[in-house]
Amino acid sequence: MNERKVIESILLLADEPVPASLISEVLEQPRAAVERILETLAGEYRADDRGFLLRETAAGWRLYTDPECDPYLERFVTSHTNTRLTGAALEVLAIIAYRQPLSRAQITEIRGVDSDGVVRTLQQRGLLVEAGRDQGPGSPVLFTVSREFLERMGLRSTDELPPLADFMPDAEAVEDMEAKLSPNA
Amino acid sequence: MNERKVIESILLLADEPVPASLISEVLEQPRAAVERILETLAGEYRADDRGFLLRETAAGWRLYTDPECDPYLERFVTSHTNTRLTGAALEVLAIIAYRQPLSRAQITEIRGVDSDGVVRTLQQRGLLVEAGRDQGPGSPVLFTVSREFLERMGLRSTDELPPLADFMPDAEAVEDMEAKLSPNA
Amino acid sequence: MAYEVKLEVFEGPLDLLLHLITRQRVDIYEVSLSTITDEYLRAMAAIDELDLETATGFLVVAATLLELKSARLLPQRAGDEATSSLLEERDLLLARLVECATFREAGAWLAAGLREGARFHGREVALEDRFVDMAPDLLARIAPDHLAAAAARVFAPKPVIEWDTSHVSPIRASVADAIAELAETLKARERVSFGALCGRGTERIEVVVRFLALLELFKAGAVELDQADRFGDITALWTGEVDADEVLQEADEYSVAAPPASGGAR
């Protein structure tokens, strides 16, 4: 058996990301070997400047079109529902991505504004999912970002997000903010 | 523009065989040039012993898995990945069963998420069928659940589905939810 | 010229304050706490044009701002408990603003990532015909009840969040109005406790506004203040030396646009 070949055929047949573990089961080959081949394939496609790419995300490995080809693909792509998100939605998404799992109340507390509607929208869009319940009083539902979100971001897990510190206002900006809130200003 | 690359990306996305004439339109390149590239690609895949083949049928060009890989692909297809309806698929089935006939756009509107892919899968699996077209603008295709689906559910018609009211959250639960959401809670 | 803020743009109190505090000023004058507070209150006065679910949050931040602003009118006493707790409150507000700014920035990064991600299209085509019959039975373990439950989930009326705002009375955040009102009362009664001056105005913001008004009157020499105990009620004495109108002129920096005639928050 030519493993590379079989793996390629599986990727072509699959209509969603395929975990390496599943391929390893189907091939009856150790997972590490499968992953090595997947990585080699991904590198080959890139090096050959193909119209498709092989990416690994949280959901698994999947063939994607190269974003460079996007302008030509309009009529071949099912129109995605408008994916533009409001600033509020993005903020909630960011809070959850960095602090998950969180309950609605915790999100609201961080933002200082009721966020239930936004959470519901994000959930409907498939970007957030419920992930069990908190042990605390009232055992509120906890939310995490979805696999689909990670797939769209091209991330294997939320650990791959840039450190939150990268997004902090710099010291000068914070000092300025502090000065403006100072009673003695 | 790298024509070979764009053609490869189109082939990866296309759900059905793509006529060379369509590709030539998208690329604004002469059809003969497009066909030359398609033939080169087909030759390359064969020479490289890839897991996929590019073949021309009467309807056009399409990527296929190499039949040599079939034993593994069968195992992959029957493996547990697809053994259960996804939540999304169950939701689409339920919406159609209770509100049929519905167009893709109507389903998407009810769910608030793009549902075309799910509809396609359910149709392919024989659970949904096309049932004429809407009279409205664009006369979109309407879907109903299939006879096979009803049989499998042990129903003679969708009228025999359990009344939805039994499954709606009761008024008390809704009130309770509202109370928890109110700022005075 | 007054800086106009459209409140609809803002998601909540922190968002609004963050905007006011970080925006680039066109003119060279420094943005002071006083200006920010006034702009915040002015923007908040328009709150009845919004749904009111965030009104409470707006009020809490407003009260903190007003307290901070009023603090500068008093002589600072080192180690003063009230002052240090006020500064703690300030630091908390600052921390929340920084957090808010951070997540907003992170959100912008996510937006770019999602936009970029939308340019990758995953392979998602129907199974090749020869495999279709092999695919496992999707309906295994699915019964009509599962369908009904799924349908109910989708069709169920989403809970309508009705915010009980009866506790939020019309916002009267005008210090100028309060000065005029207090002057009137004091002129007639000479000696009045702060508690009595606040009357039924139990809203924190109204108390704060009245307190600010009283401080203005004190600064101008129109009243004398007396506080027997540390946390005891303050008694105000009308001196009769200054006219309320003069105080008003000096205090115009406090003027806050009154809510539109249609009334305040409902």
PDB file of C-alpha atoms in Angstrom, chain A residues 27-166:
ATOM      1  CA  LEU A  27      -4.735   2.627   7.405  1.00  0.00           C
ATOM      2  CA  GLU A  28      -3.819   0.586  10.433  1.00  0.00           C
ATOM      3  CA  GLN A  29      -0.684   2.655  10.703  1.00  0.00           C
ATOM      4  CA  PRO A  30       0.710   4.474  13.729  1.00  0.00           C
ATOM      5  CA  ARG A  31      -0.674   7.932  14.095  1.00  0.00           C
ATOM      6  CA  ALA A  32       2.757   9.533  14.167  1.00  0.00           C
ATOM      7  CA  ALA A  33       3.558   8.043  10.752  1.00  0.00           C
ATOM      8  CA  VAL A  34       0.262   9.307   9.383  1.00  0.00           C
ATOM      9  CA  GLU A  35       0.927  12.766  10.721  1.00  0.00           C
ATOM     10  CA  ARG A  36       4.361  12.787   9.155  1.00  0.00           C
ATOM     11  CA  ILE A  37       2.846  11.974   5.765  1.00  0.00           C
ATOM     12  CA  LEU A  38       0.146  14.625   6.186  1.00  0.00           C
ATOM     13  CA  GLU A  39       2.777  17.212   6.956  1.00  0.00           C
ATOM     14  CA  THR A  40       4.868  16.136   3.976  1.00  0.00           C
ATOM     15  CA  LEU A  41       1.821  16.390   1.721  1.00  0.00           C
ATOM     16  CA  ALA A  42       0.967  19.854   3.045  1.00  0.00           C
ATOM     17  CA  GLY A  43       4.537  20.949   2.321  1.00  0.00           C
ATOM     18  CA  GLU A  44       4.469  19.416  -1.172  1.00  0.00           C
ATOM     19  CA  TYR A  45       1.279  21.217  -2.153  1.00  0.00           C
ATOM     20  CA  ARG A  46       2.717  24.471  -0.933  1.00  0.00           C
ATOM     21  CA  ALA A  47       6.028  23.963  -2.704  1.00  0.00           C
ATOM     22  CA  ASP A  48       4.295  22.989  -5.961  1.00  0.00           C
ATOM     23  CA  ASP A  49       2.121  26.108  -5.796  1.00  0.00           C
ATOM     24  CA  ARG A  50      -1.024  24.036  -6.191  1.00  0.00           C
ATOM     25  CA  GLY A  51      -4.560  25.435  -6.227  1.00  0.00           C
ATOM     26  CA  PHE A  52      -5.271  23.564  -3.010  1.00  0.00           C
ATOM     27  CA  LEU A  53      -3.709  23.491   0.416  1.00  0.00           C
ATOM     28  CA  LEU A  54      -3.730  20.941   3.177  1.00  0.00           C
ATOM     29  CA  ARG A  55      -4.333  22.503   6.594  1.00  0.00           C
ATOM     30  CA  GLU A  56      -4.657  21.127  10.074  1.00  0.00           C
ATOM     31  CA  THR A  57      -7.139  22.772  12.399  1.00  0.00           C
ATOM     32  CA  ALA A  58      -8.771  21.727  15.653  1.00  0.00           C
ATOM     33  CA  ALA A  59     -11.224  19.630  13.677  1.00  0.00           C
ATOM     34  CA  GLY A  60      -8.589  17.737  11.698  1.00  0.00           C
ATOM     35  CA  TRP A  61      -6.947  17.797   8.270  1.00  0.00           C
ATOM     36  CA  ARG A  62      -8.743  19.082   5.234  1.00  0.00           C
ATOM     37  CA  LEU A  63      -8.075  20.201   1.671  1.00  0.00           C
ATOM     38  CA  TYR A  64      -8.805  23.879   1.036  1.00  0.00           C
ATOM     39  CA  THR A  65      -8.533  26.066  -2.005  1.00  0.00           C
ATOM     40  CA  ASP A  66      -5.642  28.501  -1.932  1.00  0.00           C
ATOM     41  CA  PRO A  67      -6.998  31.902  -0.837  1.00  0.00           C
ATOM     42  CA  GLU A  68      -5.219  33.447  -3.819  1.00  0.00           C
ATOM     43  CA  CYS A  69      -7.755  31.753  -6.079  1.00  0.00           C
ATOM     44  CA  ASP A  70     -10.698  33.137  -4.147  1.00  0.00           C
ATOM     45  CA  PRO A  71     -11.617  35.863  -6.650  1.00  0.00           C
ATOM     46  CA  TYR A  72     -12.179  33.227  -9.340  1.00  0.00           C
ATOM     47  CA  LEU A  73     -14.220  30.890  -7.202  1.00  0.00           C
ATOM     48  CA  GLU A  74     -17.296  32.965  -6.597  1.00  0.00           C
ATOM     49  CA  ARG A  75     -19.623  30.882  -8.658  1.00  0.00           C
ATOM     50  CA  PHE A  76     -18.377  27.601  -7.238  1.00  0.00           C
ATOM     51  CA  VAL A  77     -18.815  28.508  -3.614  1.00  0.00           C
ATOM     52  CA  THR A  78     -22.136  28.256  -1.834  1.00  0.00           C
ATOM     53  CA  SER A  79     -22.723  31.715  -0.562  1.00  0.00           C
ATOM     54  CA  HIS A  80     -21.972  31.766   3.104  1.00  0.00           C
ATOM     55  CA  THR A  81     -24.419  33.696   5.188  1.00  0.00           C
ATOM     56  CA  ASN A  82     -23.105  37.097   5.893  1.00  0.00           C
ATOM     57  CA  THR A  83     -20.227  36.465   8.193  1.00  0.00           C
ATOM     58  CA  ARG A  84     -19.642  40.035   9.166  1.00  0.00           C
ATOM     59  CA  LEU A  85     -19.843  40.358  12.914  1.00  0.00           C
ATOM     60  CA  THR A  86     -20.541  43.435  14.984  1.00  0.00           C
ATOM     61  CA  GLY A  87     -17.887  44.877  17.260  1.00  0.00           C
ATOM     62  CA  ALA A  88     -19.821  43.530  20.235  1.00  0.00           C
ATOM     63  CA  ALA A  89     -19.906  40.037  18.777  1.00  0.00           C
ATOM     64  CA  LEU A  90     -16.184  40.104  18.071  1.00  0.00           C
ATOM     65  CA  GLU A  91     -15.482  41.283  21.598  1.00  0.00           C
ATOM     66  CA  VAL A  92     -17.521  38.442  23.081  1.00  0.00           C
ATOM     67  CA  LEU A  93     -15.845  35.983  20.751  1.00  0.00           C
ATOM     68  CA  ALA A  94     -12.441  37.259  21.863  1.00  0.00           C
ATOM     69  CA  ILE A  95     -13.356  37.101  25.538  1.00  0.00           C
ATOM     70  CA  ILE A  96     -14.501  33.505  25.202  1.00  0.00           C
ATOM     71  CA  ALA A  97     -11.591  32.450  23.001  1.00  0.00           C
ATOM     72  CA  TYR A  98      -9.147  33.676  25.642  1.00  0.00           C
ATOM     73  CA  ARG A  99     -11.035  32.850  28.825  1.00  0.00           C
ATOM     74  CA  GLN A 100     -13.138  29.834  27.967  1.00  0.00           C
ATOM     75  CA  PRO A 101     -15.177  28.227  29.293  1.00  0.00           C
ATOM     76  CA  LEU A 102     -17.328  31.121  30.477  1.00  0.00           C
ATOM     77  CA  SER A 103     -20.945  31.576  31.499  1.00  0.00           C
ATOM     78  CA  ARG A 104     -23.190  34.315  30.148  1.00  0.00           C
ATOM     79  CA  ALA A 105     -22.966  36.151  33.448  1.00  0.00           C
ATOM     80  CA  GLN A 106     -19.171  36.091  33.400  1.00  0.00           C
ATOM     81  CA  ILE A 107     -19.105  37.533  29.893  1.00  0.00           C
ATOM     82  CA  THR A 108     -21.551  40.245  30.884  1.00  0.00           C
ATOM     83  CA  GLU A 109     -19.429  41.065  33.890  1.00  0.00           C
ATOM     84  CA  ILE A 110     -16.275  41.485  31.842  1.00  0.00           C
ATOM     85  CA  ARG A 111     -17.967  43.666  29.259  1.00  0.00           C
ATOM     86  CA  GLY A 112     -20.076  45.704  31.671  1.00  0.00           C
ATOM     87  CA  VAL A 113     -23.047  45.239  29.399  1.00  0.00           C
ATOM     88  CA  ASP A 114     -25.625  42.536  28.925  1.00  0.00           C
ATOM     89  CA  SER A 115     -24.308  40.116  26.310  1.00  0.00           C
ATOM     90  CA  ASP A 116     -26.952  37.402  26.143  1.00  0.00           C
ATOM     91  CA  GLY A 117     -28.241  38.457  22.735  1.00  0.00           C
ATOM     92  CA  VAL A 118     -24.746  38.496  21.293  1.00  0.00           C
ATOM     93  CA  VAL A 119     -23.968  35.073  22.751  1.00  0.00           C
ATOM     94  CA  ARG A 120     -27.127  33.701  21.187  1.00  0.00           C
ATOM     95  CA  THR A 121     -26.217  35.120  17.784  1.00  0.00           C
ATOM     96  CA  LEU A 122     -22.720  33.683  17.949  1.00  0.00           C
ATOM     97  CA  GLN A 123     -24.148  30.354  18.968  1.00  0.00           C
ATOM     98  CA  GLN A 124     -26.552  30.397  16.035  1.00  0.00           C
ATOM     99  CA  ARG A 125     -23.696  31.226  13.720  1.00  0.00           C
ATOM    100  CA  GLY A 126     -21.945  28.137  15.007  1.00  0.00           C
ATOM    101  CA  LEU A 127     -19.006  30.090  16.399  1.00  0.00           C
ATOM    102  CA  LEU A 128     -19.792  29.328  20.041  1.00  0.00           C
ATOM    103  CA  VAL A 129     -20.940  26.070  21.555  1.00  0.00           C
ATOM    104  CA  GLU A 130     -22.234  25.076  24.952  1.00  0.00           C
ATOM    105  CA  ALA A 131     -19.683  23.091  26.880  1.00  0.00           C
ATOM    106  CA  GLY A 132     -21.257  21.753  30.016  1.00  0.00           C
ATOM    107  CA  ARG A 133     -22.299  23.602  33.100  1.00  0.00           C
ATOM    108  CA  ASP A 134     -20.506  25.400  35.864  1.00  0.00           C
ATOM    109  CA  GLN A 135     -20.357  23.682  39.242  1.00  0.00           C
ATOM    110  CA  GLY A 136     -21.331  26.924  40.988  1.00  0.00           C
ATOM    111  CA  PRO A 137     -24.766  28.090  42.132  1.00  0.00           C
ATOM    112  CA  GLY A 138     -27.452  27.863  39.469  1.00  0.00           C
ATOM    113  CA  SER A 139     -25.000  25.754  37.437  1.00  0.00           C
ATOM    114  CA  PRO A 140     -25.012  28.131  34.458  1.00  0.00           C
ATOM    115  CA  VAL A 141     -24.242  26.923  30.951  1.00  0.00           C
ATOM    116  CA  LEU A 142     -20.617  27.425  29.948  1.00  0.00           C
ATOM    117  CA  PHE A 143     -19.538  28.433  26.467  1.00  0.00           C
ATOM    118  CA  THR A 144     -16.433  27.782  24.412  1.00  0.00           C
ATOM    119  CA  VAL A 145     -15.559  28.645  20.840  1.00  0.00           C
ATOM    120  CA  SER A 146     -16.564  25.961  18.343  1.00  0.00           C
ATOM    121  CA  ARG A 147     -14.441  23.670  16.248  1.00  0.00           C
ATOM    122  CA  GLU A 148     -15.850  25.474  13.247  1.00  0.00           C
ATOM    123  CA  PHE A 149     -14.520  28.759  14.591  1.00  0.00           C
ATOM    124  CA  LEU A 150     -11.080  27.255  15.057  1.00  0.00           C
ATOM    125  CA  GLU A 151     -11.261  25.748  11.586  1.00  0.00           C
ATOM    126  CA  ARG A 152     -12.100  29.099  10.043  1.00  0.00           C
ATOM    127  CA  MET A 153      -9.285  30.736  11.946  1.00  0.00           C
ATOM    128  CA  GLY A 154      -6.947  27.959  10.843  1.00  0.00           C
ATOM    129  CA  LEU A 155      -6.099  27.163  14.473  1.00  0.00           C
ATOM    130  CA  ARG A 156      -5.442  23.794  16.018  1.00  0.00           C
ATOM    131  CA  SER A 157      -6.529  25.057  19.433  1.00  0.00           C
ATOM    132  CA  THR A 158      -7.046  28.278  21.315  1.00  0.00           C
ATOM    133  CA  ASP A 159      -3.485  27.823  22.598  1.00  0.00           C
ATOM    134  CA  GLU A 160      -2.361  29.021  19.197  1.00  0.00           C
ATOM    135  CA  LEU A 161      -3.976  32.420  19.665  1.00  0.00           C
ATOM    136  CA  PRO A 162      -1.456  35.225  20.033  1.00  0.00           C
ATOM    137  CA  PRO A 163      -0.815  36.188  23.668  1.00  0.00           C
ATOM    138  CA  LEU A 164      -3.467  38.555  24.941  1.00  0.00           C
ATOM    139  CA  ALA A 165      -0.706  40.942  25.980  1.00  0.00           C
ATOM    140  CA  ASP A 166      -0.184  41.691  22.276  1.00  0.00           C
TER     141      ASP A 166
END
